[in-house]
Tab-separated table of C-alpha atoms in Angstrom:
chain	number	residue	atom	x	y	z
A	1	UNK	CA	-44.373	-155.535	79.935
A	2	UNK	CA	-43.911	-153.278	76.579
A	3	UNK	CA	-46.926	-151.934	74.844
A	4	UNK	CA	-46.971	-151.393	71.199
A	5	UNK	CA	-49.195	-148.192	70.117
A	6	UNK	CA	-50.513	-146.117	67.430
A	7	UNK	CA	-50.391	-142.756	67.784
A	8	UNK	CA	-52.826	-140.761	64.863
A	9	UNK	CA	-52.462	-137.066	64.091
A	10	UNK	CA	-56.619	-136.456	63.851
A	11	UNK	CA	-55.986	-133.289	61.917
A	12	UNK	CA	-53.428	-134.989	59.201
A	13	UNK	CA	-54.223	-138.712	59.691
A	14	UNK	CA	-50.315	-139.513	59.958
A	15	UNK	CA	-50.327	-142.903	62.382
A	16	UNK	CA	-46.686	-143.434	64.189
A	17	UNK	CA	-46.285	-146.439	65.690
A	18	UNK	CA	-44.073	-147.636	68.222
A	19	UNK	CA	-43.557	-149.366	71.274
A	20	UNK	CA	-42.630	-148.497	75.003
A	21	UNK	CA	-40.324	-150.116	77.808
A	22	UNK	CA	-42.246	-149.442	80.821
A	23	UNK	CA	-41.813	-150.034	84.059
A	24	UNK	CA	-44.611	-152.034	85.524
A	25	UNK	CA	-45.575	-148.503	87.950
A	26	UNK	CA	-45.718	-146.569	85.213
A	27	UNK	CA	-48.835	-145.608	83.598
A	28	UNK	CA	-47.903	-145.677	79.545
A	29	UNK	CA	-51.023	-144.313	78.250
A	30	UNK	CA	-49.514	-141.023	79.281
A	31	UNK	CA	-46.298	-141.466	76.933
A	32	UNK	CA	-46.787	-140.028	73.626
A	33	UNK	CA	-43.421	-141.273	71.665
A	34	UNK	CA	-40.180	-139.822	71.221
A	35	UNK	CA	-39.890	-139.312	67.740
A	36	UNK	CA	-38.574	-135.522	66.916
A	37	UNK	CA	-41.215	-135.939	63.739
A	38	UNK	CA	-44.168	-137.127	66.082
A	39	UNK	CA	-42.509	-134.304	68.898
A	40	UNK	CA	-42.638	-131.198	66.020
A	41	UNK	CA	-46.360	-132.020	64.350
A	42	UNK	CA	-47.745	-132.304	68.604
A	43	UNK	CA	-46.121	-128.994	69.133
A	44	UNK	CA	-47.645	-127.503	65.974
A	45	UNK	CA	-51.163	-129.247	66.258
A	46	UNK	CA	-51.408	-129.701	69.961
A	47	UNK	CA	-51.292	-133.052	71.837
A	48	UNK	CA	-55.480	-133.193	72.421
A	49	UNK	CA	-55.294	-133.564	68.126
A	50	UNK	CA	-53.479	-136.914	69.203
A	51	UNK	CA	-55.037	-140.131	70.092
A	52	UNK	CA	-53.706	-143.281	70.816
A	53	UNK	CA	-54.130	-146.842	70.609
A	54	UNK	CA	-52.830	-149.944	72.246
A	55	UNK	CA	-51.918	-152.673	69.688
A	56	UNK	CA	-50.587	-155.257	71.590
A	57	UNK	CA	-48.651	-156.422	75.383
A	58	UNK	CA	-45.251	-158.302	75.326
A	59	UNK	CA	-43.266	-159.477	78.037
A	60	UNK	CA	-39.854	-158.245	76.544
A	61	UNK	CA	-38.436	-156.338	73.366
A	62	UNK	CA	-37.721	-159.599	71.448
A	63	UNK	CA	-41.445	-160.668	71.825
A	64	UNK	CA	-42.679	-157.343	70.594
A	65	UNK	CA	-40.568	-157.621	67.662
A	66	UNK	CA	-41.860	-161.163	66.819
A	67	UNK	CA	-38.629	-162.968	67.637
């Protein structure tokens, strides 16, 4: 299962979306991205100025992308 998210910057409102290939022991709601742009604002504002938000489930990459 992949999760798509939304990650918002509270301080800046910036939203970064994205999604993540888990593996099914994995808990994703502790992955914040991988973007170096998303990466460099956490490290300036702090991850706890972060939230996120699950958008939707799909059962493989193609799914997620709406193929």
């Amino acid at each position: 299962m992949e999760p798509s998210y939304s990650i918002t910057n509270e301080v800046t409102g910036s939203i970064y979306v994205g999604q993540h290939r888990s593996n099914p022991d994995e808990d994703w709601r502790h992955y914040m991205g991988s973007g170096s742009y998303l990466f460099t604002e956490a490290r300036g504002y702090g991850v706890r100025n972060f939230s996120k938000k699950l958008l939707a489930w799909a059962d493989d990459g193609l799914e997620a992308k709406g193929a």
